[in-house]
Coordinates of N, CA and C in Angstrom, one line a residue:
X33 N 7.5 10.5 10.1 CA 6.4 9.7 9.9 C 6.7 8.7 8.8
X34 N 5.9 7.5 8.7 CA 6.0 6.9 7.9 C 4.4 6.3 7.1
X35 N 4.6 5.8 6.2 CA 3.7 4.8 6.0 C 3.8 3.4 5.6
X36 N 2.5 2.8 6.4 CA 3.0 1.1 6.8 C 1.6 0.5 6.3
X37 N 1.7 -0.9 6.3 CA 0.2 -1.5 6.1 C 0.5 -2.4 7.4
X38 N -1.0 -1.6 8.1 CA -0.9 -2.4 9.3 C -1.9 -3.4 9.4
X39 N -1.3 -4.8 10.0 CA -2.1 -5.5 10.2 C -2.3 -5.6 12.1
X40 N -4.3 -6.4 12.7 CA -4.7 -6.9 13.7 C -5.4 -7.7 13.8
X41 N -4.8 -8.9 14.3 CA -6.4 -9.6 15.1 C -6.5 -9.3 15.8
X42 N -8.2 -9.5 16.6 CA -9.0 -8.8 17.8 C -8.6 -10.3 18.0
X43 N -8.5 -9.5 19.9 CA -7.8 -11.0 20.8 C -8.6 -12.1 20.9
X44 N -8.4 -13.0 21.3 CA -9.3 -14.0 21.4 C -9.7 -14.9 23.1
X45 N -9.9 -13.6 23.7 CA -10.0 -13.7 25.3 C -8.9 -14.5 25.9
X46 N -8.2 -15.3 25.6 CA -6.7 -15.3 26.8 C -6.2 -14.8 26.3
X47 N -5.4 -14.6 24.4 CA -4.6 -13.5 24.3 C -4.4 -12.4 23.8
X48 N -3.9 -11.3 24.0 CA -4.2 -9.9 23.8 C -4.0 -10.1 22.0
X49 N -4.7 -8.7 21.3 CA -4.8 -8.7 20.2 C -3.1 -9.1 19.7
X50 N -3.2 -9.5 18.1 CA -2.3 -9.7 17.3 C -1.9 -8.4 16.4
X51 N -1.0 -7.5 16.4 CA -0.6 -7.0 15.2 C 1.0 -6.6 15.1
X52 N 0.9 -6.4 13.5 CA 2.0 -6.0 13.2 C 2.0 -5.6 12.2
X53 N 3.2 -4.8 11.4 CA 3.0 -3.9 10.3 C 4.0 -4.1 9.0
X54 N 3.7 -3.6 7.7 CA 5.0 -3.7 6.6 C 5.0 -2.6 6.5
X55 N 6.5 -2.3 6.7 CA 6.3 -0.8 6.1 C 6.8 -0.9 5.2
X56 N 6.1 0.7 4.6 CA 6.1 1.0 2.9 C 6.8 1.9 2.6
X57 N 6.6 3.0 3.4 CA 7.7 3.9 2.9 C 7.3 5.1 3.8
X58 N 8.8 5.8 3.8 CA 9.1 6.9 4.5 C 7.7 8.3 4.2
X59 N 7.2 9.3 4.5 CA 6.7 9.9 4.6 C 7.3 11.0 3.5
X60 N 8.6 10.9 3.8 CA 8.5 11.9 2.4 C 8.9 11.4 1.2
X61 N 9.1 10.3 1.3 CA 9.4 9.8 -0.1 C 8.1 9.3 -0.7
X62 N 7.1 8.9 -0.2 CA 5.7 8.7 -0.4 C 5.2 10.3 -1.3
X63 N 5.5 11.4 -0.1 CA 5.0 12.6 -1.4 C 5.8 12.7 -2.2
X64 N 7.0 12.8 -2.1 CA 8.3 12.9 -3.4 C 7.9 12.2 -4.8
X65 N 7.7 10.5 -4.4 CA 7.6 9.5 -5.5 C 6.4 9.1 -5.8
X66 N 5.6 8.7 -4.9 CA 4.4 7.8 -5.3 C 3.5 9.0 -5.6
X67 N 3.1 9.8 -4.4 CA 2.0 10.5 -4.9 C 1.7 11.3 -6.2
X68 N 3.1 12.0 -6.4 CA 2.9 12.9 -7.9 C 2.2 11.4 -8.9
X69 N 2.6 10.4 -9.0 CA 2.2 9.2 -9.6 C 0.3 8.9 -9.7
X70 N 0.4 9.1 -8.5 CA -1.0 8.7 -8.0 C -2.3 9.9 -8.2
X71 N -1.4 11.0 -8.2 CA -2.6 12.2 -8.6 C -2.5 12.4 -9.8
X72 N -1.8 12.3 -11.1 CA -1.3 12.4 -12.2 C -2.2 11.1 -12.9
X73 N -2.3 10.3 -12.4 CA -3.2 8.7 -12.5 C -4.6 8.7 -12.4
X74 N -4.6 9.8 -11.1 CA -6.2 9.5 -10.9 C -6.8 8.3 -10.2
X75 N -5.7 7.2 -9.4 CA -6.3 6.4 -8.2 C -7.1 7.0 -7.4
X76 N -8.5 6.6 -7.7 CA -9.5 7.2 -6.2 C -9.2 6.5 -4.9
X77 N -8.2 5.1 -4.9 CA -8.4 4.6 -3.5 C -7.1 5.3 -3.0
X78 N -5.8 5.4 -3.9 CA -4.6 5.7 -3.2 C -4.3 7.3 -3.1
X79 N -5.5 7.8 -3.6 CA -5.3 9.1 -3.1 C -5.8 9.7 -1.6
X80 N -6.3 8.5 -1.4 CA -7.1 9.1 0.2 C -6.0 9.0 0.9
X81 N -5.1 7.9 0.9 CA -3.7 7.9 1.9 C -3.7 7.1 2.4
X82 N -5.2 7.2 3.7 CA -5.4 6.5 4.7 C -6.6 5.2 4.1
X83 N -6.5 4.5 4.2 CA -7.3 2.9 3.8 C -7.5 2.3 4.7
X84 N -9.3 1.9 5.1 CA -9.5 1.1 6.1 C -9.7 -0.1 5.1
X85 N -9.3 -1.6 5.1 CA -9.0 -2.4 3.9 C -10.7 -2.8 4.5
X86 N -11.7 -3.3 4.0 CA -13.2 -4.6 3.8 C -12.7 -5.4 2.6
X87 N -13.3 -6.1 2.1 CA -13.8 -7.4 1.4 C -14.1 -6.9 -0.2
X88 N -14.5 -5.8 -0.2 CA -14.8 -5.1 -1.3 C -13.6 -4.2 -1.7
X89 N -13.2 -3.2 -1.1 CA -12.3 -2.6 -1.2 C -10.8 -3.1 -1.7
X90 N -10.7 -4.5 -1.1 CA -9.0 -5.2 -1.2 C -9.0 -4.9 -2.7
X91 N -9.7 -5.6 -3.4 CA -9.3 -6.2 -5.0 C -9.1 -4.4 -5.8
X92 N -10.1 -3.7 -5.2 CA -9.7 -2.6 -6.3 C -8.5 -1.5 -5.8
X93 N -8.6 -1.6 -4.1 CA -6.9 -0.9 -4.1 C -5.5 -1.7 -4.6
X94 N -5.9 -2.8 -5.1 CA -4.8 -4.0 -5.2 C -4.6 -3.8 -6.9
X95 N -5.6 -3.5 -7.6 CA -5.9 -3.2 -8.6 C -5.3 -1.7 -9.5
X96 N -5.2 -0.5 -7.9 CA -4.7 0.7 -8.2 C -3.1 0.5 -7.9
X97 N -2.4 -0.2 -7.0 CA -1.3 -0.3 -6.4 C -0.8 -1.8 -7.8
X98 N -1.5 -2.3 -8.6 CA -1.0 -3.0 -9.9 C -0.8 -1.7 -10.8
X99 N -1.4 -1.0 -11.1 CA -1.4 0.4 -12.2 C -0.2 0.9 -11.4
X100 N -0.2 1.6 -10.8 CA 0.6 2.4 -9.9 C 2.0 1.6 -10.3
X101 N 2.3 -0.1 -10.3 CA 3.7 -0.4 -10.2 C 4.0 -0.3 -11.9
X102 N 3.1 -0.6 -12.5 CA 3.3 -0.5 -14.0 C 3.3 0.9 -14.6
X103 N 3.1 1.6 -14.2 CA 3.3 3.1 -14.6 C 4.4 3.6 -13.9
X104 N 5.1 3.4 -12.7 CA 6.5 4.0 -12.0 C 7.5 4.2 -13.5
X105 N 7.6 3.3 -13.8 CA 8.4 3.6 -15.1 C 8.5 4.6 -15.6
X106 N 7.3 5.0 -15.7 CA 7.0 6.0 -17.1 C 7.4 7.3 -16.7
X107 N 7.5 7.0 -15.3 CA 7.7 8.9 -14.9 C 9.0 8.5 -14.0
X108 N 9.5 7.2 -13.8 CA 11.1 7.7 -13.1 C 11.8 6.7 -13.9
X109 N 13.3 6.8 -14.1 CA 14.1 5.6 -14.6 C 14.6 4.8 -13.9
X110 N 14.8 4.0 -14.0 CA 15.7 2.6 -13.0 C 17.1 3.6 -12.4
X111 N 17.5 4.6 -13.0 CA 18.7 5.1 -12.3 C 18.8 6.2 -11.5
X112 N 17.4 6.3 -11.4 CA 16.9 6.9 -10.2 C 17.5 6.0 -9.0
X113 N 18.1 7.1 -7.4 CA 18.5 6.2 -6.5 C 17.3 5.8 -6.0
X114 N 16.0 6.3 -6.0 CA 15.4 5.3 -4.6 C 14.5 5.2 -5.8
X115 N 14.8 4.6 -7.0 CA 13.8 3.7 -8.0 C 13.9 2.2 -7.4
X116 N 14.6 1.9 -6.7 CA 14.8 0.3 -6.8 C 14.3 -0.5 -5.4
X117 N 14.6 1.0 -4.6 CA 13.4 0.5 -2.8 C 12.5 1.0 -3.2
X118 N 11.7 2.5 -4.2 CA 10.2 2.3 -4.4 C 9.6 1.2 -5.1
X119 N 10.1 0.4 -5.8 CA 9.7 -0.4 -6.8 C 9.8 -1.8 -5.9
X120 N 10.2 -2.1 -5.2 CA 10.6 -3.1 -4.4 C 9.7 -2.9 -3.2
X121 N 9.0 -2.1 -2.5 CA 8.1 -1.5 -1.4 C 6.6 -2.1 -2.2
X122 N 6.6 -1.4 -3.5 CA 5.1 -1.5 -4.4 C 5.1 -3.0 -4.1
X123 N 6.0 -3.8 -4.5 CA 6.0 -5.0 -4.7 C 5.3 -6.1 -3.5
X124 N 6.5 -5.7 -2.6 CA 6.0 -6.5 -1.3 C 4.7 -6.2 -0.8
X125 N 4.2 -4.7 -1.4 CA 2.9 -4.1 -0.5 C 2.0 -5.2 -1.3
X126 N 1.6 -5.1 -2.7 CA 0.8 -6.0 -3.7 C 0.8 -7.2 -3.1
X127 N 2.3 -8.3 -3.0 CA 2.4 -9.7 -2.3 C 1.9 -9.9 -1.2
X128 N 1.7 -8.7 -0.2 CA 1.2 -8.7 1.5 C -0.1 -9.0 0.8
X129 N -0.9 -7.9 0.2 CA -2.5 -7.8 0.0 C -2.8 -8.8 -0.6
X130 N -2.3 -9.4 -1.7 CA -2.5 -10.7 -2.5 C -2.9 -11.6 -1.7
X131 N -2.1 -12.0 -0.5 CA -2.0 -13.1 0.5 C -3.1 -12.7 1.5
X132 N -3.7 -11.9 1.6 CA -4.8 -11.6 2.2 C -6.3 -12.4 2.1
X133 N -6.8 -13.3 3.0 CA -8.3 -13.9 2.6 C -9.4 -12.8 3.1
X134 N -10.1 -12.4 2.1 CA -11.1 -11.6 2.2 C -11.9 -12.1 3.3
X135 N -12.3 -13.1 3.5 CA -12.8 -13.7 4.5 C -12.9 -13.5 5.5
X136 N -11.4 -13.0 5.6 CA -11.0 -13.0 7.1 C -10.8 -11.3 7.7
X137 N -11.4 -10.6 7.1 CA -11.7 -9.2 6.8 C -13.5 -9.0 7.0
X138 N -14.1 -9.9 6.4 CA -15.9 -10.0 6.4 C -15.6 -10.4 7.6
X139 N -15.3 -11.1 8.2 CA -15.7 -12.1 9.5 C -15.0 -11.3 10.4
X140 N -14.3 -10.5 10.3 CA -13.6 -9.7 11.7 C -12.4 -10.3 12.2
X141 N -12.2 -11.6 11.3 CA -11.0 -12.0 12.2 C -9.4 -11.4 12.2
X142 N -10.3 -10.1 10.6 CA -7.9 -9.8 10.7 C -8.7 -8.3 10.2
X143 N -8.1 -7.3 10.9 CA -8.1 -5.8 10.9 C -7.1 -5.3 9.6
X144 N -7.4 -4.2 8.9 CA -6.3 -4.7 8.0 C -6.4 -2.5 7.5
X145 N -5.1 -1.8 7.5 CA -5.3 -0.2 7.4 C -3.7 0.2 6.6
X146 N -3.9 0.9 5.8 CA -2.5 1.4 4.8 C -2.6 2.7 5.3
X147 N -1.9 3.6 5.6 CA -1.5 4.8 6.1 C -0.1 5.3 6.8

């Protein structure tokens, strides 16, 4: 298993829906690395796992997944081997959700789930 942030658009009657996904990270390196992180932290959004993203929700899981990349440090070193693909995963996941218009989350037009 893994975990991905998946994106959808609902189709638009001639073409079938839109989606596709970023993945984040392997399933066990998610419990291995991030999570001890994330329970140790006290994120209420990234502890649930599964995230259905709204309009409200984006800014403060984006907000826990900014803490989360600034604190990685403190509990692993850069010479850790998979310090440099977790830290690089955090990254692209933040730059995917950054680039996200809330908008288009209120209005239905883009489906949006981290799990």
């Amino acid at each position: 298993m893994s975990v991905a942030l998946m994106f959808k658009s609902p189709s638009t009657g001639e073409s079938a829906p839109a989606s596709w996904e970023v993945p984040v990270s392997t399933e066990k390196l998610f419990y291995q690395y991030w999570y001890p992180i994330i329970e140790k932290e006290g994120y209420a959004w990234l502890r649930t796992v599964a995230i259905y993203f709204d309009p409200e929700n984006l800014s403060e899981v984006l907000d826990e997944l900014r803490q989360l990349q600034a604190a990685f440090p403190r509990y692993y070193i850069p010479d850790d081997e998979e310090y440099e693909y977790i830290t690089s995963r955090i990254a692209r996941l933040i730059a995917e959700l950054e680039a996200v218009n809330p908008d288009d989350l209120a209005s239905g037009k883009l489906e949006l789930f981290l799990g």
